[in-house]
Coordinates of C-alpha atoms in Angstrom, one line a residue:
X601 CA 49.0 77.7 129.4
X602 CA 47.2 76.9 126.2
X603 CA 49.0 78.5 122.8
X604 CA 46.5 77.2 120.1
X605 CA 43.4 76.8 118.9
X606 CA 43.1 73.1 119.2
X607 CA 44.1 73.0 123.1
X608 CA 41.9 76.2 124.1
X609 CA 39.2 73.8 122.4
X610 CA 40.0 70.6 124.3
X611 CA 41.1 72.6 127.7
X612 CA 38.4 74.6 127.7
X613 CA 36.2 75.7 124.9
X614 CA 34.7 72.3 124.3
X615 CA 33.0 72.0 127.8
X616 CA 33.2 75.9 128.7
X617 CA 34.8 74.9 132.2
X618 CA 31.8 73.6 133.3
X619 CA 32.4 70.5 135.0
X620 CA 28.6 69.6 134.8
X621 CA 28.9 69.6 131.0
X622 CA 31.7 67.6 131.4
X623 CA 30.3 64.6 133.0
X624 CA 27.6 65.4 130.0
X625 CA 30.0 64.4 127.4
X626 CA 31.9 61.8 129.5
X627 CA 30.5 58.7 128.9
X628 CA 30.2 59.6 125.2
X629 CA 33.8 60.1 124.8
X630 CA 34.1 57.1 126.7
X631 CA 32.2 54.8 123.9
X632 CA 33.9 56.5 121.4
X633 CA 37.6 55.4 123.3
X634 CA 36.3 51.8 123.9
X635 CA 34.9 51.9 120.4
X636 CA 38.2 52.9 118.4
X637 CA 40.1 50.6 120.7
X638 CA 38.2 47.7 120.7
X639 CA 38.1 47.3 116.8
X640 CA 42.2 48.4 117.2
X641 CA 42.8 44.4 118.4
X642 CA 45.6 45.9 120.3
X643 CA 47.5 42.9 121.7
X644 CA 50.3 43.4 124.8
X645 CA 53.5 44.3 123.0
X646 CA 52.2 46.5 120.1
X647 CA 53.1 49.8 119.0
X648 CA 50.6 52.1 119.1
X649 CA 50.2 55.2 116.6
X650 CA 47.2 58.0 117.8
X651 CA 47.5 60.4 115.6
X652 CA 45.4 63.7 116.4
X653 CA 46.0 62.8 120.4
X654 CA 44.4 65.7 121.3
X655 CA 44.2 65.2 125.2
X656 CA 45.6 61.6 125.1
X657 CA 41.4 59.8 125.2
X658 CA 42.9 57.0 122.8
X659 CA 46.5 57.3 123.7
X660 CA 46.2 56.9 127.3
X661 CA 43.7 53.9 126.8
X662 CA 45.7 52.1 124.3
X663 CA 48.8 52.2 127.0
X664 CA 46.2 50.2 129.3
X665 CA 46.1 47.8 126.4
X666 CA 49.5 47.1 124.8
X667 CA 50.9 45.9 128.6
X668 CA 54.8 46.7 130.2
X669 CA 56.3 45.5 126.2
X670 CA 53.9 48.1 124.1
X671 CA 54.4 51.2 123.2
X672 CA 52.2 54.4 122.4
X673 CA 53.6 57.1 119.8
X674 CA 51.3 60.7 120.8
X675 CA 51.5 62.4 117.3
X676 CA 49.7 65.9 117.0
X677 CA 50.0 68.9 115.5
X678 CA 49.7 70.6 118.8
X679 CA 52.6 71.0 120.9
X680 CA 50.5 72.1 123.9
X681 CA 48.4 69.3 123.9
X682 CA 51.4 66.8 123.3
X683 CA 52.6 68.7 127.0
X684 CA 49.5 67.7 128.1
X685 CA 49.7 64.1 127.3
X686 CA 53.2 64.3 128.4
X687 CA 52.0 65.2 131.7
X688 CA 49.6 62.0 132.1
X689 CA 51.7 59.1 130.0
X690 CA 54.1 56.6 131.3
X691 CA 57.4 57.8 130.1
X692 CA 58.9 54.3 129.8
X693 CA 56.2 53.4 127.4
X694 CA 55.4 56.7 125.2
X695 CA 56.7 59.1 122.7
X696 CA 55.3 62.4 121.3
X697 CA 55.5 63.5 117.9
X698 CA 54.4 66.9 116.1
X699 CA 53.1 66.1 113.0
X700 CA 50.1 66.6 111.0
X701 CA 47.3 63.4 109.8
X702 CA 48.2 63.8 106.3
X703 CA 51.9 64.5 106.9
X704 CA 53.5 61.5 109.5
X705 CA 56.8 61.7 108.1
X706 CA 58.8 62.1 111.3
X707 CA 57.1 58.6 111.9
X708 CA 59.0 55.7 109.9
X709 CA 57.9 53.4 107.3
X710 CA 56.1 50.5 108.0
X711 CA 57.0 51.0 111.8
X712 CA 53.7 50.4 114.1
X713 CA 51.2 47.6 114.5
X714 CA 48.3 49.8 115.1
X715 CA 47.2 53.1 114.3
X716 CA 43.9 54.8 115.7
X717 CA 42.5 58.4 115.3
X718 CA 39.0 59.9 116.8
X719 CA 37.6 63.3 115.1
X720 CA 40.7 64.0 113.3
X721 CA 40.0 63.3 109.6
X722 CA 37.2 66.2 109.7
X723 CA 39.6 68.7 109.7
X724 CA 42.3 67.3 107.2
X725 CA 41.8 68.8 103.6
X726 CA 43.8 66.2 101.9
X727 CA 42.0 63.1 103.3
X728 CA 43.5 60.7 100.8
X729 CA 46.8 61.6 101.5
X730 CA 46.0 61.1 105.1
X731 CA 45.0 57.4 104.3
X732 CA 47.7 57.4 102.3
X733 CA 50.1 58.0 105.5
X734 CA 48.5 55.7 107.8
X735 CA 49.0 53.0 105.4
X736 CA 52.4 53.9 105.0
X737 CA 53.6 54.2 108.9
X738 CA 51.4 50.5 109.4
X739 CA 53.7 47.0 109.1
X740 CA 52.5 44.3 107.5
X741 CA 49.0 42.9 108.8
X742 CA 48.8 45.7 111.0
X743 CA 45.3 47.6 112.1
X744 CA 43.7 50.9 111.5
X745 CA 40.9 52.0 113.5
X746 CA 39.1 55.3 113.0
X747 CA 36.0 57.3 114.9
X748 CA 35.0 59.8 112.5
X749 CA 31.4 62.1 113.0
X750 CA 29.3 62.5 109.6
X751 CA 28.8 66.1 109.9
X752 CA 26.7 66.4 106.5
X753 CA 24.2 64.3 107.9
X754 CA 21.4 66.5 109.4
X755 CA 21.7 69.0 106.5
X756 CA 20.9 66.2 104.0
X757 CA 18.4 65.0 106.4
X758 CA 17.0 68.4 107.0
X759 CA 17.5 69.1 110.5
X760 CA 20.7 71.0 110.7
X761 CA 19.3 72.8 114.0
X762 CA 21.5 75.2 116.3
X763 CA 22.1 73.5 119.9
X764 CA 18.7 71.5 119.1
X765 CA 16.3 74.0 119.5
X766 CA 13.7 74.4 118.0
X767 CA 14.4 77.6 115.3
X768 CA 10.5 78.8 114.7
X769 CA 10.6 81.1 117.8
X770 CA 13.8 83.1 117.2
X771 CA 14.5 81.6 113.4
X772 CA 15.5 85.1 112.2
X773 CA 18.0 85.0 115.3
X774 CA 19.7 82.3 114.4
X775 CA 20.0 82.8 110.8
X776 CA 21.9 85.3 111.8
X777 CA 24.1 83.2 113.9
X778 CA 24.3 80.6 111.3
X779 CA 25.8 83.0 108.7
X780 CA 28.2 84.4 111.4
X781 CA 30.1 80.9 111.4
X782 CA 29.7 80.4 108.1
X783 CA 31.5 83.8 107.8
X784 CA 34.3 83.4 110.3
X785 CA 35.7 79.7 109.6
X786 CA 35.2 78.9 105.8
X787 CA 37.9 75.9 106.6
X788 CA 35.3 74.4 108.0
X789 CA 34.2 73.5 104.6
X790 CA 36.3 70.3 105.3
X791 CA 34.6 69.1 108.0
X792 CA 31.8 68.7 105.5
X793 CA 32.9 67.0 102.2
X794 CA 32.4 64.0 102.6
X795 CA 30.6 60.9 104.1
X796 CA 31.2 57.6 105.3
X797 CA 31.1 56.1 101.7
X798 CA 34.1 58.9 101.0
X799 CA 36.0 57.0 104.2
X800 CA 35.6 53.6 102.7
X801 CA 36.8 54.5 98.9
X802 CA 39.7 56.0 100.2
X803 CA 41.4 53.1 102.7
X804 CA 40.8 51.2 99.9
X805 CA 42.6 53.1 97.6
X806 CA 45.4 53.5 99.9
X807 CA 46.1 49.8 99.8
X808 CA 43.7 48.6 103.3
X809 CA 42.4 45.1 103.0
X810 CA 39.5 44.6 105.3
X811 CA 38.0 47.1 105.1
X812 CA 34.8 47.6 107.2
X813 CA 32.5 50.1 108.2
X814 CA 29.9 50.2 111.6
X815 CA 27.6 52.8 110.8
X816 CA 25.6 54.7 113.1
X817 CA 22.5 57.4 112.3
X818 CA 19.5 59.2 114.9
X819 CA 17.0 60.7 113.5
X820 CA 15.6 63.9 115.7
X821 CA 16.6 62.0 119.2
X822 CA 15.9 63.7 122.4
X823 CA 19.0 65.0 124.3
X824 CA 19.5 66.6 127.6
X825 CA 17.7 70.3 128.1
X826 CA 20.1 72.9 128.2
X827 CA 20.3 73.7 132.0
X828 CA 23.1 75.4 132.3
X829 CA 22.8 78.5 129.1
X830 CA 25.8 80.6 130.5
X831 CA 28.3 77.7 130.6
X832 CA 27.3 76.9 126.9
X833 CA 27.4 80.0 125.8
X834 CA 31.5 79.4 126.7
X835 CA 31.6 76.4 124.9
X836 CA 31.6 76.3 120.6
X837 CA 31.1 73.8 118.2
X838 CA 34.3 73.1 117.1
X839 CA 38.2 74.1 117.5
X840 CA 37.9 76.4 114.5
X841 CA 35.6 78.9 115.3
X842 CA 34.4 81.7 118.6
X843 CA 32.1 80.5 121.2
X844 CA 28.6 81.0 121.2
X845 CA 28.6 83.8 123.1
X846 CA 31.0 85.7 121.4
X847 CA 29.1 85.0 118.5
X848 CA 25.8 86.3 120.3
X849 CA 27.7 89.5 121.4
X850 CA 29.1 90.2 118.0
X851 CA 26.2 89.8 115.7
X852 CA 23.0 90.5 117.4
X853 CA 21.4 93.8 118.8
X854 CA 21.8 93.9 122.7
X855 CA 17.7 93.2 121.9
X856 CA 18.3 90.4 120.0
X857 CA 20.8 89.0 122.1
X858 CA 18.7 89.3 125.3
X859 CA 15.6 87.8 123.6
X860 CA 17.8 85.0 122.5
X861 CA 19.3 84.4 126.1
X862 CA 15.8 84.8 127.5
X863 CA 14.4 82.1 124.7
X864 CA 16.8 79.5 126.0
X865 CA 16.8 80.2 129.4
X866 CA 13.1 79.6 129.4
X867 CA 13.5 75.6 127.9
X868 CA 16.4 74.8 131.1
X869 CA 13.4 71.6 131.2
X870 CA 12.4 70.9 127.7
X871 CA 14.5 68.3 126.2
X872 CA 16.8 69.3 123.1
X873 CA 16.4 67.2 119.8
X874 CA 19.3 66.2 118.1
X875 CA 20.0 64.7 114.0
X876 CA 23.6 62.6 114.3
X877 CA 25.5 59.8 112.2
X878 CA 29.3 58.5 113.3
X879 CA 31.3 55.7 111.6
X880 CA 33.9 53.7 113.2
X881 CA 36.2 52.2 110.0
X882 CA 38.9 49.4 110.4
X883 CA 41.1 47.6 108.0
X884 CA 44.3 45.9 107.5
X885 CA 47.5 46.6 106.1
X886 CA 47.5 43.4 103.4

């Protein structure tokens, strides 16, 4: 049983039970594993630091990599979805800690070779402190790699859209959605102050060595239709705020909300379009 808002995300708000979305985001989540993991260096033997496990995507991957000698520290701030990595990890090679990104102090000083995090700085208000900690936890000559989404992008590129649609038909619809999110989570304010320029400055200024940034942008890129409306309508956009459908039911007229179903019901074939940047970052603890 999930008891927090970042498991009823992972478990089932992110993908709204539908196992056909699923497979949608699969091999996405996939690149994003190989690509945290692959600029990790992880060599057989290391210790292993995923903070923000979530689910265990780069936990359970690093154990693949650091062999029978490594180890793999879960750290979240979730203690349902440490049960849930619990559940899938090799005992004799993991550990689970509750702790926050910016906080690691139940981890010790200079005590891991590695540390990773995917979509976890986004939601951290005190970002420099939270470069501050993985610094701290990393030994000597030891590796930092982090996956983290530019979420100010398609605003400063104009083409913040809702689920890629196209606004001009129902644009007085989804201003109305719009403002409803902006209404009920205002901590998502941190998901949006800053850029990958922001993620640079501060490993440097933690101390990193290194330092380097793969930087990745699209520019109003088709993406799958949406096929499958009332399984999206159970997912949302993020762990901090209602679904779209509750959304729908709680702000529009039954009118409204019909025309809006109907609207996107009636483009199951038209592809979406979508505006994106990500950054990978790794560095070194000199």
């Amino acid at each position: 049983m999930t008891t927090d808002r970042w498991a009823n995300w992972l478990l089932r708000h992110r993908d709204g039970g539908s196992a056909g979305l699923r497979s949608q985001f699969a091999p996405r989540l996939t690149a994003y594993r190989d690509g945290v993991l692959d600029r990790a260096a992880i060599a057989p033997g290391d210790t292993v630091l995923d903070v923000g496990t979530g689910t265990g995507l780069i936990g359970l991957g690093a154990l693949d990599r650091v062999g029978p000698a490594g180890r793999v520290v879960f750290s979240d701030i979730s203690e349902a979805l440490l049960d849930e990595c619990r559940r899938q990890a090799d005992p004799a090679r993991s550990s689970f800690v509750r702790a926050a990104a910016d906080d690691l102090s139940p981890i010790p000083d200079a005590s891991v070779d590695v540390v990773t995090t995917r979509s976890v700085l986004i939601y951290v208000t005190r970002k420099p402190a939270a470069f501050a900690e993985l610094h701290r936890v990393l030994r000597p000559g030891g590796r930092l790699s982090v996956f983290e989404p530019i979420n100010n992008f398609p605003a400063r590129m104009g083409r913040d859209t809702l689920l890629g649609l196209d606004p001009a038909p129902i644009a007085e619809l989804i201003d109305k959605i719009r403002t409803a999110y902006l209404t009920a989570a205002p901590a998502t304010v941190a998901m949006l102050d800053f850029d990958e320029r922001d993620l640079v400055r501060w490993a440097a200024e933690a101390g990193f060595a290194g330092v380097r940034l793969d930087y990745h942008a699209e520019v109003d890129m088709p993406g799958p239709p949406i096929e499958d409306w009332p399984a999206v309508r159970r997912t949302a956009p993020n762990p901090l705020v209602p679904t779209y459908g509750e959304v729908l039911d709680s702000v529009l007229t039954p009118a409204e909300r019909d025309r809006f179903d109907a609207h996107v019901r009636s483009l199951a074939d038209v592809p979406t379009r979508h505006t994106a940047a990500t950054a990978y970052l790794s560095a070194t603890r000199a």
